[in-house]
Coordinates of C-alpha atoms in Angstrom, one line a residue:
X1 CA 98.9 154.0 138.6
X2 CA 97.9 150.9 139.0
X3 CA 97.7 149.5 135.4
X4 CA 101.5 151.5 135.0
X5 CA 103.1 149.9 138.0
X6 CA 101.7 146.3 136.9
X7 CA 104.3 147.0 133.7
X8 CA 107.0 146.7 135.7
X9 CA 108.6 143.2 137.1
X10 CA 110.8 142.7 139.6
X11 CA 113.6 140.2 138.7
X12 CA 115.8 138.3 141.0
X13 CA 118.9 136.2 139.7
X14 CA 120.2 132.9 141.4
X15 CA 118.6 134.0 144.6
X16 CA 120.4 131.8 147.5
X17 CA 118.2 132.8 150.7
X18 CA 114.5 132.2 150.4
X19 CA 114.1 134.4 153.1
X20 CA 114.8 137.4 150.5
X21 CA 112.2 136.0 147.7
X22 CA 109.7 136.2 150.7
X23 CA 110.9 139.8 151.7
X24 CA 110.7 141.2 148.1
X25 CA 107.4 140.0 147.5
X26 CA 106.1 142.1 150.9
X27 CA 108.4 145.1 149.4
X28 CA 106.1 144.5 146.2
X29 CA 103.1 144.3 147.8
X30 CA 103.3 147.0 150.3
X31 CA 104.4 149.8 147.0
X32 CA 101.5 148.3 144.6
X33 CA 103.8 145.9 142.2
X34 CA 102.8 142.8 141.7
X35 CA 105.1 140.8 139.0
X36 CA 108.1 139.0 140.5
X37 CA 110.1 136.4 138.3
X38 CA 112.8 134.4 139.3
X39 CA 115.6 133.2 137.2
X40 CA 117.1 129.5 138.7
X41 CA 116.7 130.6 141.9
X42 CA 118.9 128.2 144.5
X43 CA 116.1 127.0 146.5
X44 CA 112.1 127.3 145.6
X45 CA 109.9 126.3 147.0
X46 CA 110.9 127.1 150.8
X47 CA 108.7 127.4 154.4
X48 CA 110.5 130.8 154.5
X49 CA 109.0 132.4 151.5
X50 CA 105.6 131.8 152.7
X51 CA 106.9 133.3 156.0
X52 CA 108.5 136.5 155.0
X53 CA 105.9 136.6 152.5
X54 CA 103.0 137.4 155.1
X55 CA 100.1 139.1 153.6
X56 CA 101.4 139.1 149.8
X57 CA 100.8 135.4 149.2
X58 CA 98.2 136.6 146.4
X59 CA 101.2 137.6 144.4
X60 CA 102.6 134.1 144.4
X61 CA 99.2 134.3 141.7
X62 CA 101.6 136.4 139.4
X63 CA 105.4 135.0 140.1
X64 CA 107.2 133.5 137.7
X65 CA 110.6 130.8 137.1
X66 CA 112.4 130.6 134.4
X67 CA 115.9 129.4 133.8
X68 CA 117.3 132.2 132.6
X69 CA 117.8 136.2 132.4
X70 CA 117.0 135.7 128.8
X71 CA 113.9 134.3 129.8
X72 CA 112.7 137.0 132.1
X73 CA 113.2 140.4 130.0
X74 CA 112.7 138.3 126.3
X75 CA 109.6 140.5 125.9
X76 CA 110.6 144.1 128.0
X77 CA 111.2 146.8 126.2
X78 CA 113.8 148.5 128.8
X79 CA 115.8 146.8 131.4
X80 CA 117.4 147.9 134.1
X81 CA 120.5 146.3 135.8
X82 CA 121.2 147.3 139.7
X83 CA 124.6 147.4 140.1
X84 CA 126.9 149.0 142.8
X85 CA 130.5 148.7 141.0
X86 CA 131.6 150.6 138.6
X87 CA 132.7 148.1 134.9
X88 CA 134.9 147.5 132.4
X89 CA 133.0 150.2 130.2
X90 CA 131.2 153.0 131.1
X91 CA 127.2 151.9 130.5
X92 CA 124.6 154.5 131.1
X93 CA 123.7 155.1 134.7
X94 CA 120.7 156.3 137.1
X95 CA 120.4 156.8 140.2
X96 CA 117.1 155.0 141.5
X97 CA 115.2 158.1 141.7
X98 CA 115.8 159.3 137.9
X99 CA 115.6 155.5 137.1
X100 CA 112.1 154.9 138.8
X101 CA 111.1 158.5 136.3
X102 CA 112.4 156.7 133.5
X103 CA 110.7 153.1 133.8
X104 CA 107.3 155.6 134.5
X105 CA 107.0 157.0 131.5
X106 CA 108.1 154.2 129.9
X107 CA 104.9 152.2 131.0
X108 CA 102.8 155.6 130.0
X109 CA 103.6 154.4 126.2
X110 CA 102.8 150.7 127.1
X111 CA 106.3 149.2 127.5
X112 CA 107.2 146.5 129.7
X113 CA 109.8 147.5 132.5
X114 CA 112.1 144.8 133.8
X115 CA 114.4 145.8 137.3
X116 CA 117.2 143.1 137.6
X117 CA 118.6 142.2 140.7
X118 CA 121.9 139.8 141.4
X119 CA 122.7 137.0 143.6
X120 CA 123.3 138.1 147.2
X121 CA 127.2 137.8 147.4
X122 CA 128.5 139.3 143.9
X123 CA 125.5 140.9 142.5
X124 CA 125.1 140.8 138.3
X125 CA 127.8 139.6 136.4
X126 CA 129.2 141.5 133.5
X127 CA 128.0 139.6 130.7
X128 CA 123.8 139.7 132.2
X129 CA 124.7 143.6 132.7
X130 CA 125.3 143.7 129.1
X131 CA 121.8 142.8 128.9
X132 CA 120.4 145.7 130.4
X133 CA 119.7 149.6 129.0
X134 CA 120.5 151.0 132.1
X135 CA 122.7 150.2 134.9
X136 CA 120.8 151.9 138.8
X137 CA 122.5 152.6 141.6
X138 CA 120.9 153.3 144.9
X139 CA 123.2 156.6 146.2
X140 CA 124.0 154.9 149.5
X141 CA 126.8 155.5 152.3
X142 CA 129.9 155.3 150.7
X143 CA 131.2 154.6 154.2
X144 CA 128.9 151.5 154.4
X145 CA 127.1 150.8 151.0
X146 CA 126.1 147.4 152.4
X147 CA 121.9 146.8 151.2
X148 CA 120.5 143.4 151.7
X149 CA 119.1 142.5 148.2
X150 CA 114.9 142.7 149.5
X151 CA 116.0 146.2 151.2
X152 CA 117.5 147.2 148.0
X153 CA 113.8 146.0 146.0
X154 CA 112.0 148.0 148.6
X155 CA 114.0 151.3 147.8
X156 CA 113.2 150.9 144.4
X157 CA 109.6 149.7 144.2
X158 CA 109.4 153.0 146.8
X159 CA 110.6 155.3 144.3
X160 CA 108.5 153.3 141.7
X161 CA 105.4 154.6 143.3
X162 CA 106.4 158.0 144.1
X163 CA 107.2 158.4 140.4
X164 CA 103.6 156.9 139.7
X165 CA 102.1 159.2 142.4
X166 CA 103.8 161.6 140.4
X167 CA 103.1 161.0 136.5
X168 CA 99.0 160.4 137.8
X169 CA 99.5 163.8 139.5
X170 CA 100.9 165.2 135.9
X171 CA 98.6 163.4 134.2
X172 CA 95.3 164.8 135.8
X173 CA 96.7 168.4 135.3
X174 CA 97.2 167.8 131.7
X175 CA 93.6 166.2 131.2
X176 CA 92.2 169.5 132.6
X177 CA 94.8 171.6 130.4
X178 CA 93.7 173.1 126.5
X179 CA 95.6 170.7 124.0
X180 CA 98.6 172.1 122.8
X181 CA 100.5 171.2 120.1
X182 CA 103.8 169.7 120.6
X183 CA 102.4 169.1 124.0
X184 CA 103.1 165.1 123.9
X185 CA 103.5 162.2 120.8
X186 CA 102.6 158.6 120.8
X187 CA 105.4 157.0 118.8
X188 CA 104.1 155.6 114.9
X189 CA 105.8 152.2 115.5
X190 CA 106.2 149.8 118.8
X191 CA 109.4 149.4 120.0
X192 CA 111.4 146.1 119.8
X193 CA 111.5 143.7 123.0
X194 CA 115.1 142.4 124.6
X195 CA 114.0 139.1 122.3
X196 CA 114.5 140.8 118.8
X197 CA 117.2 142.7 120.3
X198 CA 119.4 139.3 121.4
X199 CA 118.8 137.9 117.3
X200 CA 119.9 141.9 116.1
X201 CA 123.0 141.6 118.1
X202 CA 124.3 138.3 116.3
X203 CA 123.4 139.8 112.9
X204 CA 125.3 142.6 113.5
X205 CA 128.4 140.8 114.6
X206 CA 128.0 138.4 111.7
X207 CA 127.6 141.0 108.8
X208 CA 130.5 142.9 110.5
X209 CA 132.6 139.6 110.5
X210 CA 132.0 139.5 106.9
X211 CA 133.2 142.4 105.7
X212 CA 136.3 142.2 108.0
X213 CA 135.5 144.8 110.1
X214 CA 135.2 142.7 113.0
X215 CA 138.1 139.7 114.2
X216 CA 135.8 136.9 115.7
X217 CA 139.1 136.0 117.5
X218 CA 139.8 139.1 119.0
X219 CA 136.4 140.7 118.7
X220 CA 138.2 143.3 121.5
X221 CA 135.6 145.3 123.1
X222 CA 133.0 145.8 120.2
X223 CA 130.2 143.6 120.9
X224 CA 129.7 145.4 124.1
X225 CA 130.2 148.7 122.8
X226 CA 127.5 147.8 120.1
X227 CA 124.6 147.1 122.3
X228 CA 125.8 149.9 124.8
X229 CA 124.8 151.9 121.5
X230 CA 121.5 150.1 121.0
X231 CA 120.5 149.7 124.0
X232 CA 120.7 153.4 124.8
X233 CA 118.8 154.4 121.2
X234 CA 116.0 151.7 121.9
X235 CA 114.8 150.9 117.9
X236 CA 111.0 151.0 117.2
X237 CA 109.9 148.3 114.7
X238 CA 110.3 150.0 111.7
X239 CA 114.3 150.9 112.6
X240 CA 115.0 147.0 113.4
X241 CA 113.4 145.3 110.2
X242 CA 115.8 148.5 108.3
X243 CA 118.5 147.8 110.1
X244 CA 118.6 144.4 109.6
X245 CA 117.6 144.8 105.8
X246 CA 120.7 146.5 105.9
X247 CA 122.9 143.9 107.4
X248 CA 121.2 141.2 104.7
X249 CA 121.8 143.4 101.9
X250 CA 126.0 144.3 102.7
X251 CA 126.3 140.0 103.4
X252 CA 124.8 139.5 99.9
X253 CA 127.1 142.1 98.3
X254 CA 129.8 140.9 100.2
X255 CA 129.1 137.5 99.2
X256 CA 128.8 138.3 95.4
X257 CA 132.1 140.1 95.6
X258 CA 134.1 137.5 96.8
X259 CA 132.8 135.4 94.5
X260 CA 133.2 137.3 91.6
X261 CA 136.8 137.8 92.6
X262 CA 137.2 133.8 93.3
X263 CA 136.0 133.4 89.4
X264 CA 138.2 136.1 88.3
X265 CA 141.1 134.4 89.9
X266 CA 139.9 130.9 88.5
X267 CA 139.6 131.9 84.7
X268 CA 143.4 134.1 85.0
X269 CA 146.0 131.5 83.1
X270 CA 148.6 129.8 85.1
X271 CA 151.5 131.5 85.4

């Protein structure tokens, strides 16, 4: 459980109040994570976060800043974007509970987990929850769905280790269990981190530009529908380096056509 709940980082965007870094890293501590990174967070280091810290300062050992969300998640394999308003479009959506499942079993095939958190007065903005593969939700109130951004981390590094508790619980039966076929599969190929995924995108956009199937001027909404599809299919290895052979291969026919019809047009006589 352990090794499973060491996949998954907590990350925390433009925090403002160090008080909250302090308090997410005793919400860690006390439900057995351990990773915490911090994207430009306003002010680090602070008295506070030592404070509020009390009794987890060995995970200061294991906390990370970068400058930005790219940073954090560049090598996750799933990301998860905490959000409490509903968007533009539609993105896949878990409550915490079927979430903190998810991002489990996940780590059981050796991905990396990532759980993004916003800044304290407007959350995540549109563009980082592009980023993620699924959007969570804690099911609060709806009379007063008011969670202070460490309260919100300790709900879901709760339901983190109850879905450990859990999977080591299914886990143990299983070893004592007859093999049965069809009973579980490790996946032939590793899949792709949120790094290959941000040079796929551009790729994409640019083959589709190319064959005029995308306007670069009014691109619409496309792009994000795109990696809402991608995001949701997670490719292994194998699937990117196809894809993307793909994408090459329709450039370089597009490219010979349009040059072959630029020659054509050259060598017709004037009119």
């Amino acid at each position: 459980m352990s090794k499973q709940l060491a996949q998954v980082r907590i990350v925390m965007v433009n925090t403002t109040l160090p008080a909250n870094i302090g308090s997410a890293l005793r919400a860690m501590k006390t439900m057995g994570l351990i990773k915490l990174v911090l994207v430009a967070p306003k002010t680090y280091p602070h008295p506070d976060i030592q404070a509020l810290a009390a009794g987890a300062q060995d995970l200061f050992e294991h906390l990370e800043i970068v400058d930005t969300l790219e940073d954090a998640i560049k090598d996750c394999h799933l990301v998860f974007g905490t959000s409490a308003r509903s968007r533009t479009i539609p993105w896949p959506l878990l409550d915490v509970r079927p979430a903190a499942k998810e991002a489990i079993k996940a780590t059981c095939q050796g991905q990396q987990i990532a759980i993004v958190f916003g800044r304290e007065d407007r959350g995540l903005t549109n563009e980082e929850l592009a980023l993620a593969n699924y959007h969570l939700t804690i099911p609060v109130n709806p009379d007063y769905g008011v969670l202070n951004v460490a309260q919100a981390i300790q709900v879901v590094c709760y339901e983190l280790r109850m879905s450990a508790l859990e999977q080591e619980k299914v886990d143990q039966e299983v070893d004592e269990m007859p093999l049965v076929q069809g009973q579980s599969m490790q996946w032939d190929e590793p899949l792709v981190t949120q790094q290959q995924m941000e040079e796929f995108y551009p790729h994409l956009e640019k083959m589709l530009t190319e064959i005029e199937f995308l306007d670069p001027d009014n691109p619409r909404l496309l792009p994000l529908r795109l990696r809402r599809l991608f995001g949701r299919i997670q490719l292994d290895r194998m699937e990117y380096h196809l894809l993307r052979g793909i994408f090459s291969r329709v450039q370089a026919l597009t490219s010979g056509k349009w040059k072959k019809a630029l020659s054509d047009k050259e060598d017709q006589p004037n009119a």
